[in-house]
Amino acid sequence: MIKRATRSQAKRLGDGALTIANAGWEAMGTALRSALTRTIRVAITGLSRAGKTVFTTNLIHSLLLAPARPHLLSFLEAVANGKLKDARIHSIEGMKKFPYEENLERLTRPAPEWPQATEELAGVRIEIRYRPANEAVARAIGWATLNIEIVDYPGEWLLDLPLLQMGFAEWSHGVLDLCAAGTRRKLAAPWLARMSEIDPDRPYGRASDLASDILSVSRAYHAFLQECRKEENGLKLLQPGRFLTGFEGSDAPPEKFLFSPLPTDGLAAAKSRKRPSPDTLRGQMERRFERYKREIVVPFYRRSFRHFHRQLVLVDVLTALNTGFESFYDTREALLRVMESFKFGRGSLLGSLFSGQWGRRIDRVFFAATKADHVTRTNHANLERLLEAMVGRKAEEIRSEGAQAGFGSVAAVNTTKNVLIDHEGAPLAVLEGILMNGPRVKRTYYPGDIPADLPTADYWLNNRFKVLAFAPPDLSKAAEEGIPPVRLGDALQFLIGDKLP
Amino acid sequence: MSEDLKASPPAPGLVEGPLWTGATAIVPAELPAPADTPRTRARPRRGRWFWGSALAFLAAVVLYDTASFLAAAWATNPILGGAFIVLFAMVLISAVVWIRGELREIRKLRRAEFDHDLALRIMEANQYGHALPFIEKLLPSLPVATSVRDRFMASVFDTHSDRDVFRLFGRIVLEPLDRQAYAFVNRAARDSAVGVAASPVAALDAAIALWRSLRMIRQVAGVYGFRPGMPGTFILGRRLLLGTALVATTDIVGNIWAEHLGSRLAGVLSTKLAEGVFAAVRVARLGLLAMELCRPLSFGKEDEPSLNRLRKEIVSAIMRL
């Protein structure tokens, strides 16, 4: 009996010791695992209609399906070598959740539709669990975690960035310079006419007169911006960007933020001029301009751009090329202006915005020409080269700052198939897909070839290229099977591949 | 650069037409030649004449002898003669079957070299639509599971260029095969090291290394779907030895390393063990060359196994002895 008692006591002691040992081991594992958990913030940037929302949706979807369907991201190393275990999504604190499920539902309907354009800031955190490359570590903890935070926002807001480096006079001068020629001149006529009726430097007696004049001129400018934005005009360099996407759901900006650029008499004189007095139109516009920057632009970028590590810039080269000479070069100019602000560590306000208090900088930028599925596959290389020609100068600057810049032609959803058809006895490389705004049957379309370098004005005169919009293919099984993209894995590999095995 | 032959393409727009069923415009043979010139083997014609005629003479003598022996046996005793004739017939038939099989394997090996050239051409041209038919032709002869085959076919999209398709093929289908072959080479190298180090007679060293090498070559060839018998292995071995001869003359670094290692090892180990290491490294180099030869595609930069890594593994294995 004594023996039995001591034996049971010994057993309990042994069990207790084992429990403590297990707990200790688990605690060590948890500590090690959390030490190896990293967060990386990727900014998906792009002008309006570049395809950011669809791209983000399929990025999330492909990562979630990656363990079961590795063929969607074949060139993401961690998927190819089987080290990616699984992925989950969560919302980011203090930010609206990116509508991934709603967007996916729209795409997988019997009559699929593209997701709605982004109208406000939304974010998502993708938690990826993977098996570490180091065998010893992998045996100790099993898996490590990488969090990818992505923020989606309207592309128009990007164009407010350059405002931070300009004063009201400089900005006004720039806008009116652009309106001197081309489509803008035609569209700006009503607004310019309204402004010619008023002397911006005349002091006003009554405040109500001043207020009504401010509103009438600003509304005319707002109307002008909305005209420029229309598809047939295809102009992208439109500031302030927030005027176009509205403020948190409403159609037009609230009155207190409305303003308009005013004519200046030469840039040098304007810059040297003293601050105009508050009872003139110019004075009020300038104060509104500064207030817009202070209350809208700065907080927004502090909130969403400050701590980004990696950047993905989506550019819709094809639509710009398709619309015309003015649209193409306007898009290019808008892009260059936006990237003008992506300078790191220069000591300016923007520098501190991007480098953050702890000196974090954007160390990798991937420029992606979207909708690559709208040209035949032999044109993908040209598409990349065209994008490189558009932004090459800036890419060089980025590289000289010590960051890496990559280029690629991608498509969030591959809506077409490359086929060879018999056309008048010879083979012709065409695209097969379902056209937008038509019956859901497959048609074959020949888009032509695109140039590999920046086209001159006469390229559009004898145009051998025309892009046609395709609708999403049959994606009814996409929830389990995935949505085939074009080179999504390559883009991800450049952006986050070094953080994964 | 375009896939089609259209000299003057039509204006952009909707086009209708049946699928093109003819050959694709650009025939692989017309693709640009690969950057590296293939190894040229100068075969002296005179030598072949001598060996050919000598063998024919020998064969004729043997056949004459056999014929006269069989005739004598038949004359002496029809039953005994009949038995001998039947035996001889069996020998003849089995010899024909065996030779036919061997010739088939040899032809496969010869075609492997042509495939490497073609693959290199396709890779350098980097167009569309040529890599997949090439791979589909050789896929049935590779000993891979159906799941691997399916996974590869699912991964290839029409937007992947030829180089992309080869990359996917290397990663999904060839990488597991390479790992198997590498394991065989590793084991063979280690066995040679032990064998050579443990052999009491110096002349036995060469025999051990040779036997183990031949076995390794046969194993490596088997990984990639070849099943060469003795003659096939012999031919493969000969081609490999030529390869090593070329490599040896250009592998200056390897020679320096060998000398350095020799002096170091001689201080730490006995000369016998050092010799074992040398033999193992030579066998390893042969093994890697065999892998390259039997592989459907030559190694790319990223999937080439490192000889240096193999050397280090061998040395550490020896040190552990």
PDB file of N, CA, C and O in Angstrom, chain A residues 296-346:
ATOM      1  N   ILE A 296      -7.152  68.577 -44.688  1.00  0.00           N
ATOM      2  CA  ILE A 296      -7.532  67.394 -45.472  1.00  0.00           C
ATOM      3  C   ILE A 296      -6.312  66.580 -45.873  1.00  0.00           C
ATOM      4  O   ILE A 296      -6.217  65.394 -45.603  1.00  0.00           O
ATOM      5  N   VAL A 297      -5.368  67.261 -46.548  1.00  0.00           N
ATOM      6  CA  VAL A 297      -4.290  66.500 -47.169  1.00  0.00           C
ATOM      7  C   VAL A 297      -3.310  65.946 -46.134  1.00  0.00           C
ATOM      8  O   VAL A 297      -3.007  64.760 -46.118  1.00  0.00           O
ATOM      9  N   VAL A 298      -2.815  66.835 -45.275  1.00  0.00           N
ATOM     10  CA  VAL A 298      -1.785  66.400 -44.325  1.00  0.00           C
ATOM     11  C   VAL A 298      -2.265  65.254 -43.428  1.00  0.00           C
ATOM     12  O   VAL A 298      -1.571  64.234 -43.307  1.00  0.00           O
ATOM     13  N   PRO A 299      -3.439  65.346 -42.805  1.00  0.00           N
ATOM     14  CA  PRO A 299      -3.857  64.229 -41.947  1.00  0.00           C
ATOM     15  C   PRO A 299      -4.014  62.922 -42.724  1.00  0.00           C
ATOM     16  O   PRO A 299      -3.626  61.854 -42.240  1.00  0.00           O
ATOM     17  N   PHE A 300      -4.560  63.035 -43.916  1.00  0.00           N
ATOM     18  CA  PHE A 300      -4.768  61.825 -44.706  1.00  0.00           C
ATOM     19  C   PHE A 300      -3.451  61.122 -44.971  1.00  0.00           C
ATOM     20  O   PHE A 300      -3.315  59.914 -44.769  1.00  0.00           O
ATOM     21  N   TYR A 301      -2.449  61.878 -45.421  1.00  0.00           N
ATOM     22  CA  TYR A 301      -1.192  61.223 -45.760  1.00  0.00           C
ATOM     23  C   TYR A 301      -0.416  60.796 -44.533  1.00  0.00           C
ATOM     24  O   TYR A 301       0.248  59.766 -44.534  1.00  0.00           O
ATOM     25  N   ARG A 302      -0.540  61.586 -43.465  1.00  0.00           N
ATOM     26  CA  ARG A 302       0.089  61.148 -42.221  1.00  0.00           C
ATOM     27  C   ARG A 302      -0.481  59.797 -41.815  1.00  0.00           C
ATOM     28  O   ARG A 302       0.230  58.916 -41.353  1.00  0.00           O
ATOM     29  N   ARG A 303      -1.783  59.679 -42.004  1.00  0.00           N
ATOM     30  CA  ARG A 303      -2.467  58.458 -41.559  1.00  0.00           C
ATOM     31  C   ARG A 303      -2.131  57.263 -42.425  1.00  0.00           C
ATOM     32  O   ARG A 303      -1.898  56.176 -41.943  1.00  0.00           O
ATOM     33  N   SER A 304      -2.111  57.447 -43.749  1.00  0.00           N
ATOM     34  CA  SER A 304      -2.003  56.264 -44.592  1.00  0.00           C
ATOM     35  C   SER A 304      -0.660  56.116 -45.286  1.00  0.00           C
ATOM     36  O   SER A 304      -0.299  55.031 -45.652  1.00  0.00           O
ATOM     37  N   PHE A 305       0.120  57.154 -45.460  1.00  0.00           N
ATOM     38  CA  PHE A 305       1.348  57.002 -46.229  1.00  0.00           C
ATOM     39  C   PHE A 305       2.604  56.981 -45.386  1.00  0.00           C
ATOM     40  O   PHE A 305       3.683  56.748 -45.897  1.00  0.00           O
ATOM     41  N   ARG A 306       2.441  57.229 -44.098  1.00  0.00           N
ATOM     42  CA  ARG A 306       3.645  57.485 -43.328  1.00  0.00           C
ATOM     43  C   ARG A 306       4.542  56.271 -43.223  1.00  0.00           C
ATOM     44  O   ARG A 306       5.748  56.371 -43.301  1.00  0.00           O
ATOM     45  N   HIS A 307       3.971  55.117 -42.964  1.00  0.00           N
ATOM     46  CA  HIS A 307       4.811  53.988 -42.626  1.00  0.00           C
ATOM     47  C   HIS A 307       4.885  52.928 -43.703  1.00  0.00           C
ATOM     48  O   HIS A 307       5.041  51.768 -43.407  1.00  0.00           O
ATOM     49  N   PHE A 308       4.721  53.305 -44.947  1.00  0.00           N
ATOM     50  CA  PHE A 308       4.744  52.286 -45.978  1.00  0.00           C
ATOM     51  C   PHE A 308       6.151  51.824 -46.281  1.00  0.00           C
ATOM     52  O   PHE A 308       7.092  52.594 -46.339  1.00  0.00           O
ATOM     53  N   HIS A 309       6.290  50.517 -46.461  1.00  0.00           N
ATOM     54  CA  HIS A 309       7.577  49.929 -46.801  1.00  0.00           C
ATOM     55  C   HIS A 309       7.710  49.723 -48.296  1.00  0.00           C
ATOM     56  O   HIS A 309       8.791  49.835 -48.850  1.00  0.00           O
ATOM     57  N   ARG A 310       6.602  49.331 -48.927  1.00  0.00           N
ATOM     58  CA  ARG A 310       6.684  48.944 -50.333  1.00  0.00           C
ATOM     59  C   ARG A 310       5.555  49.639 -51.090  1.00  0.00           C
ATOM     60  O   ARG A 310       4.507  49.939 -50.522  1.00  0.00           O
ATOM     61  N   GLN A 311       5.774  49.871 -52.354  1.00  0.00           N
ATOM     62  CA  GLN A 311       4.781  50.575 -53.157  1.00  0.00           C
ATOM     63  C   GLN A 311       4.508  49.849 -54.455  1.00  0.00           C
ATOM     64  O   GLN A 311       5.435  49.430 -55.154  1.00  0.00           O
ATOM     65  N   LEU A 312       3.234  49.718 -54.782  1.00  0.00           N
ATOM     66  CA  LEU A 312       2.854  49.164 -56.071  1.00  0.00           C
ATOM     67  C   LEU A 312       2.109  50.261 -56.816  1.00  0.00           C
ATOM     68  O   LEU A 312       1.114  50.773 -56.324  1.00  0.00           O
ATOM     69  N   VAL A 313       2.627  50.664 -57.966  1.00  0.00           N
ATOM     70  CA  VAL A 313       2.008  51.738 -58.726  1.00  0.00           C
ATOM     71  C   VAL A 313       1.341  51.128 -59.955  1.00  0.00           C
ATOM     72  O   VAL A 313       2.018  50.581 -60.817  1.00  0.00           O
ATOM     73  N   LEU A 314       0.020  51.233 -60.026  1.00  0.00           N
ATOM     74  CA  LEU A 314      -0.707  50.679 -61.174  1.00  0.00           C
ATOM     75  C   LEU A 314      -0.985  51.798 -62.164  1.00  0.00           C
ATOM     76  O   LEU A 314      -1.467  52.863 -61.781  1.00  0.00           O
ATOM     77  N   VAL A 315      -0.655  51.566 -63.415  1.00  0.00           N
ATOM     78  CA  VAL A 315      -0.831  52.585 -64.444  1.00  0.00           C
ATOM     79  C   VAL A 315      -1.640  52.003 -65.592  1.00  0.00           C
ATOM     80  O   VAL A 315      -1.273  50.962 -66.140  1.00  0.00           O
ATOM     81  N   ASP A 316      -2.741  52.657 -65.955  1.00  0.00           N
ATOM     82  CA  ASP A 316      -3.534  52.176 -67.082  1.00  0.00           C
ATOM     83  C   ASP A 316      -3.003  52.813 -68.356  1.00  0.00           C
ATOM     84  O   ASP A 316      -3.567  53.777 -68.893  1.00  0.00           O
ATOM     85  N   VAL A 317      -1.905  52.247 -68.860  1.00  0.00           N
ATOM     86  CA  VAL A 317      -1.244  52.794 -70.039  1.00  0.00           C
ATOM     87  C   VAL A 317      -2.150  52.670 -71.267  1.00  0.00           C
ATOM     88  O   VAL A 317      -2.229  53.589 -72.089  1.00  0.00           O
ATOM     89  N   LEU A 318      -2.839  51.541 -71.360  1.00  0.00           N
ATOM     90  CA  LEU A 318      -3.617  51.256 -72.564  1.00  0.00           C
ATOM     91  C   LEU A 318      -4.754  52.237 -72.788  1.00  0.00           C
ATOM     92  O   LEU A 318      -4.955  52.721 -73.896  1.00  0.00           O
ATOM     93  N   THR A 319      -5.520  52.514 -71.728  1.00  0.00           N
ATOM     94  CA  THR A 319      -6.640  53.450 -71.897  1.00  0.00           C
ATOM     95  C   THR A 319      -6.120  54.829 -72.270  1.00  0.00           C
ATOM     96  O   THR A 319      -6.690  55.520 -73.115  1.00  0.00           O
ATOM     97  N   ALA A 320      -5.019  55.243 -71.631  1.00  0.00           N
ATOM     98  CA  ALA A 320      -4.447  56.538 -71.961  1.00  0.00           C
ATOM     99  C   ALA A 320      -4.012  56.570 -73.414  1.00  0.00           C
ATOM    100  O   ALA A 320      -4.248  57.550 -74.132  1.00  0.00           O
ATOM    101  N   LEU A 321      -3.391  55.474 -73.857  1.00  0.00           N
ATOM    102  CA  LEU A 321      -2.942  55.390 -75.242  1.00  0.00           C
ATOM    103  C   LEU A 321      -4.130  55.404 -76.185  1.00  0.00           C
ATOM    104  O   LEU A 321      -4.088  55.985 -77.272  1.00  0.00           O
ATOM    105  N   ASN A 322      -5.190  54.749 -75.756  1.00  0.00           N
ATOM    106  CA  ASN A 322      -6.370  54.605 -76.601  1.00  0.00           C
ATOM    107  C   ASN A 322      -7.113  55.919 -76.775  1.00  0.00           C
ATOM    108  O   ASN A 322      -7.649  56.205 -77.842  1.00  0.00           O
ATOM    109  N   THR A 323      -7.179  56.738 -75.703  1.00  0.00           N
ATOM    110  CA  THR A 323      -8.005  57.941 -75.752  1.00  0.00           C
ATOM    111  C   THR A 323      -7.415  58.988 -76.672  1.00  0.00           C
ATOM    112  O   THR A 323      -8.134  59.668 -77.398  1.00  0.00           O
ATOM    113  N   GLY A 324      -6.113  59.161 -76.632  1.00  0.00           N
ATOM    114  CA  GLY A 324      -5.548  60.139 -77.556  1.00  0.00           C
ATOM    115  C   GLY A 324      -4.258  60.740 -77.047  1.00  0.00           C
ATOM    116  O   GLY A 324      -3.815  60.469 -75.926  1.00  0.00           O
ATOM    117  N   PHE A 325      -3.678  61.585 -77.860  1.00  0.00           N
ATOM    118  CA  PHE A 325      -2.396  62.218 -77.565  1.00  0.00           C
ATOM    119  C   PHE A 325      -2.451  63.000 -76.253  1.00  0.00           C
ATOM    120  O   PHE A 325      -1.594  62.853 -75.382  1.00  0.00           O
ATOM    121  N   GLU A 326      -3.485  63.822 -76.116  1.00  0.00           N
ATOM    122  CA  GLU A 326      -3.550  64.682 -74.927  1.00  0.00           C
ATOM    123  C   GLU A 326      -3.719  63.848 -73.668  1.00  0.00           C
ATOM    124  O   GLU A 326      -3.056  64.079 -72.655  1.00  0.00           O
ATOM    125  N   SER A 327      -4.612  62.870 -73.752  1.00  0.00           N
ATOM    126  CA  SER A 327      -4.877  62.035 -72.581  1.00  0.00           C
ATOM    127  C   SER A 327      -3.634  61.272 -72.174  1.00  0.00           C
ATOM    128  O   SER A 327      -3.309  61.154 -70.986  1.00  0.00           O
ATOM    129  N   PHE A 328      -2.899  60.740 -73.172  1.00  0.00           N
ATOM    130  CA  PHE A 328      -1.712  59.954 -72.871  1.00  0.00           C
ATOM    131  C   PHE A 328      -0.680  60.786 -72.131  1.00  0.00           C
ATOM    132  O   PHE A 328      -0.158  60.382 -71.083  1.00  0.00           O
ATOM    133  N   TYR A 329      -0.368  61.973 -72.661  1.00  0.00           N
ATOM    134  CA  TYR A 329       0.673  62.780 -72.029  1.00  0.00           C
ATOM    135  C   TYR A 329       0.194  63.443 -70.752  1.00  0.00           C
ATOM    136  O   TYR A 329       0.991  63.753 -69.872  1.00  0.00           O
ATOM    137  N   ASP A 330      -1.124  63.646 -70.641  1.00  0.00           N
ATOM    138  CA  ASP A 330      -1.651  64.168 -69.384  1.00  0.00           C
ATOM    139  C   ASP A 330      -1.513  63.125 -68.280  1.00  0.00           C
ATOM    140  O   ASP A 330      -1.139  63.450 -67.141  1.00  0.00           O
ATOM    141  N   THR A 331      -1.814  61.875 -68.623  1.00  0.00           N
ATOM    142  CA  THR A 331      -1.647  60.787 -67.660  1.00  0.00           C
ATOM    143  C   THR A 331      -0.193  60.696 -67.220  1.00  0.00           C
ATOM    144  O   THR A 331       0.119  60.547 -66.038  1.00  0.00           O
ATOM    145  N   ARG A 332       0.697  60.808 -68.202  1.00  0.00           N
ATOM    146  CA  ARG A 332       2.110  60.706 -67.875  1.00  0.00           C
ATOM    147  C   ARG A 332       2.518  61.839 -66.937  1.00  0.00           C
ATOM    148  O   ARG A 332       3.218  61.621 -65.939  1.00  0.00           O
ATOM    149  N   GLU A 333       2.043  63.045 -67.238  1.00  0.00           N
ATOM    150  CA  GLU A 333       2.390  64.197 -66.423  1.00  0.00           C
ATOM    151  C   GLU A 333       1.851  64.031 -65.006  1.00  0.00           C
ATOM    152  O   GLU A 333       2.544  64.325 -64.022  1.00  0.00           O
ATOM    153  N   ALA A 334       0.614  63.565 -64.910  1.00  0.00           N
ATOM    154  CA  ALA A 334       0.013  63.356 -63.589  1.00  0.00           C
ATOM    155  C   ALA A 334       0.834  62.363 -62.781  1.00  0.00           C
ATOM    156  O   ALA A 334       1.128  62.573 -61.597  1.00  0.00           O
ATOM    157  N   LEU A 335       1.229  61.292 -63.434  1.00  0.00           N
ATOM    158  CA  LEU A 335       2.015  60.257 -62.766  1.00  0.00           C
ATOM    159  C   LEU A 335       3.351  60.808 -62.292  1.00  0.00           C
ATOM    160  O   LEU A 335       3.781  60.576 -61.158  1.00  0.00           O
ATOM    161  N   LEU A 336       4.034  61.560 -63.169  1.00  0.00           N
ATOM    162  CA  LEU A 336       5.328  62.109 -62.795  1.00  0.00           C
ATOM    163  C   LEU A 336       5.184  63.088 -61.636  1.00  0.00           C
ATOM    164  O   LEU A 336       6.013  63.104 -60.729  1.00  0.00           O
ATOM    165  N   ARG A 337       4.107  63.899 -61.656  1.00  0.00           N
ATOM    166  CA  ARG A 337       3.905  64.853 -60.562  1.00  0.00           C
ATOM    167  C   ARG A 337       3.698  64.122 -59.239  1.00  0.00           C
ATOM    168  O   ARG A 337       4.236  64.514 -58.211  1.00  0.00           O
ATOM    169  N   VAL A 338       2.898  63.064 -59.313  1.00  0.00           N
ATOM    170  CA  VAL A 338       2.634  62.296 -58.092  1.00  0.00           C
ATOM    171  C   VAL A 338       3.922  61.685 -57.574  1.00  0.00           C
ATOM    172  O   VAL A 338       4.231  61.748 -56.381  1.00  0.00           O
ATOM    173  N   MET A 339       4.715  61.145 -58.476  1.00  0.00           N
ATOM    174  CA  MET A 339       5.950  60.512 -58.039  1.00  0.00           C
ATOM    175  C   MET A 339       6.987  61.514 -57.606  1.00  0.00           C
ATOM    176  O   MET A 339       7.915  61.176 -56.875  1.00  0.00           O
ATOM    177  N   GLU A 340       6.842  62.747 -58.074  1.00  0.00           N
ATOM    178  CA  GLU A 340       7.689  63.835 -57.625  1.00  0.00           C
ATOM    179  C   GLU A 340       7.697  63.864 -56.099  1.00  0.00           C
ATOM    180  O   GLU A 340       8.693  64.210 -55.471  1.00  0.00           O
ATOM    181  N   SER A 341       6.549  63.513 -55.528  1.00  0.00           N
ATOM    182  CA  SER A 341       6.413  63.577 -54.077  1.00  0.00           C
ATOM    183  C   SER A 341       7.021  62.363 -53.391  1.00  0.00           C
ATOM    184  O   SER A 341       7.180  62.372 -52.181  1.00  0.00           O
ATOM    185  N   PHE A 342       7.316  61.331 -54.159  1.00  0.00           N
ATOM    186  CA  PHE A 342       7.881  60.142 -53.543  1.00  0.00           C
ATOM    187  C   PHE A 342       9.386  60.257 -53.432  1.00  0.00           C
ATOM    188  O   PHE A 342      10.106  59.410 -53.899  1.00  0.00           O
ATOM    189  N   LYS A 343       9.841  61.313 -52.808  1.00  0.00           N
ATOM    190  CA  LYS A 343      11.279  61.414 -52.578  1.00  0.00           C
ATOM    191  C   LYS A 343      11.516  61.147 -51.108  1.00  0.00           C
ATOM    192  O   LYS A 343      10.791  61.627 -50.255  1.00  0.00           O
ATOM    193  N   PHE A 344      12.526  60.408 -50.812  1.00  0.00           N
ATOM    194  CA  PHE A 344      12.727  60.043 -49.414  1.00  0.00           C
ATOM    195  C   PHE A 344      13.887  60.801 -48.822  1.00  0.00           C
ATOM    196  O   PHE A 344      14.892  61.047 -49.455  1.00  0.00           O
ATOM    197  N   GLY A 345      13.736  61.113 -47.580  1.00  0.00           N
ATOM    198  CA  GLY A 345      14.830  61.670 -46.796  1.00  0.00           C
ATOM    199  C   GLY A 345      15.401  62.958 -47.337  1.00  0.00           C
ATOM    200  O   GLY A 345      16.596  63.193 -47.224  1.00  0.00           O
ATOM    201  N   ARG A 346      14.546  63.811 -47.931  1.00  0.00           N
ATOM    202  CA  ARG A 346      15.104  65.063 -48.436  1.00  0.00           C
ATOM    203  C   ARG A 346      14.949  66.186 -47.432  1.00  0.00           C
ATOM    204  O   ARG A 346      15.291  67.310 -47.709  1.00  0.00           O
TER     205      ARG A 346
END
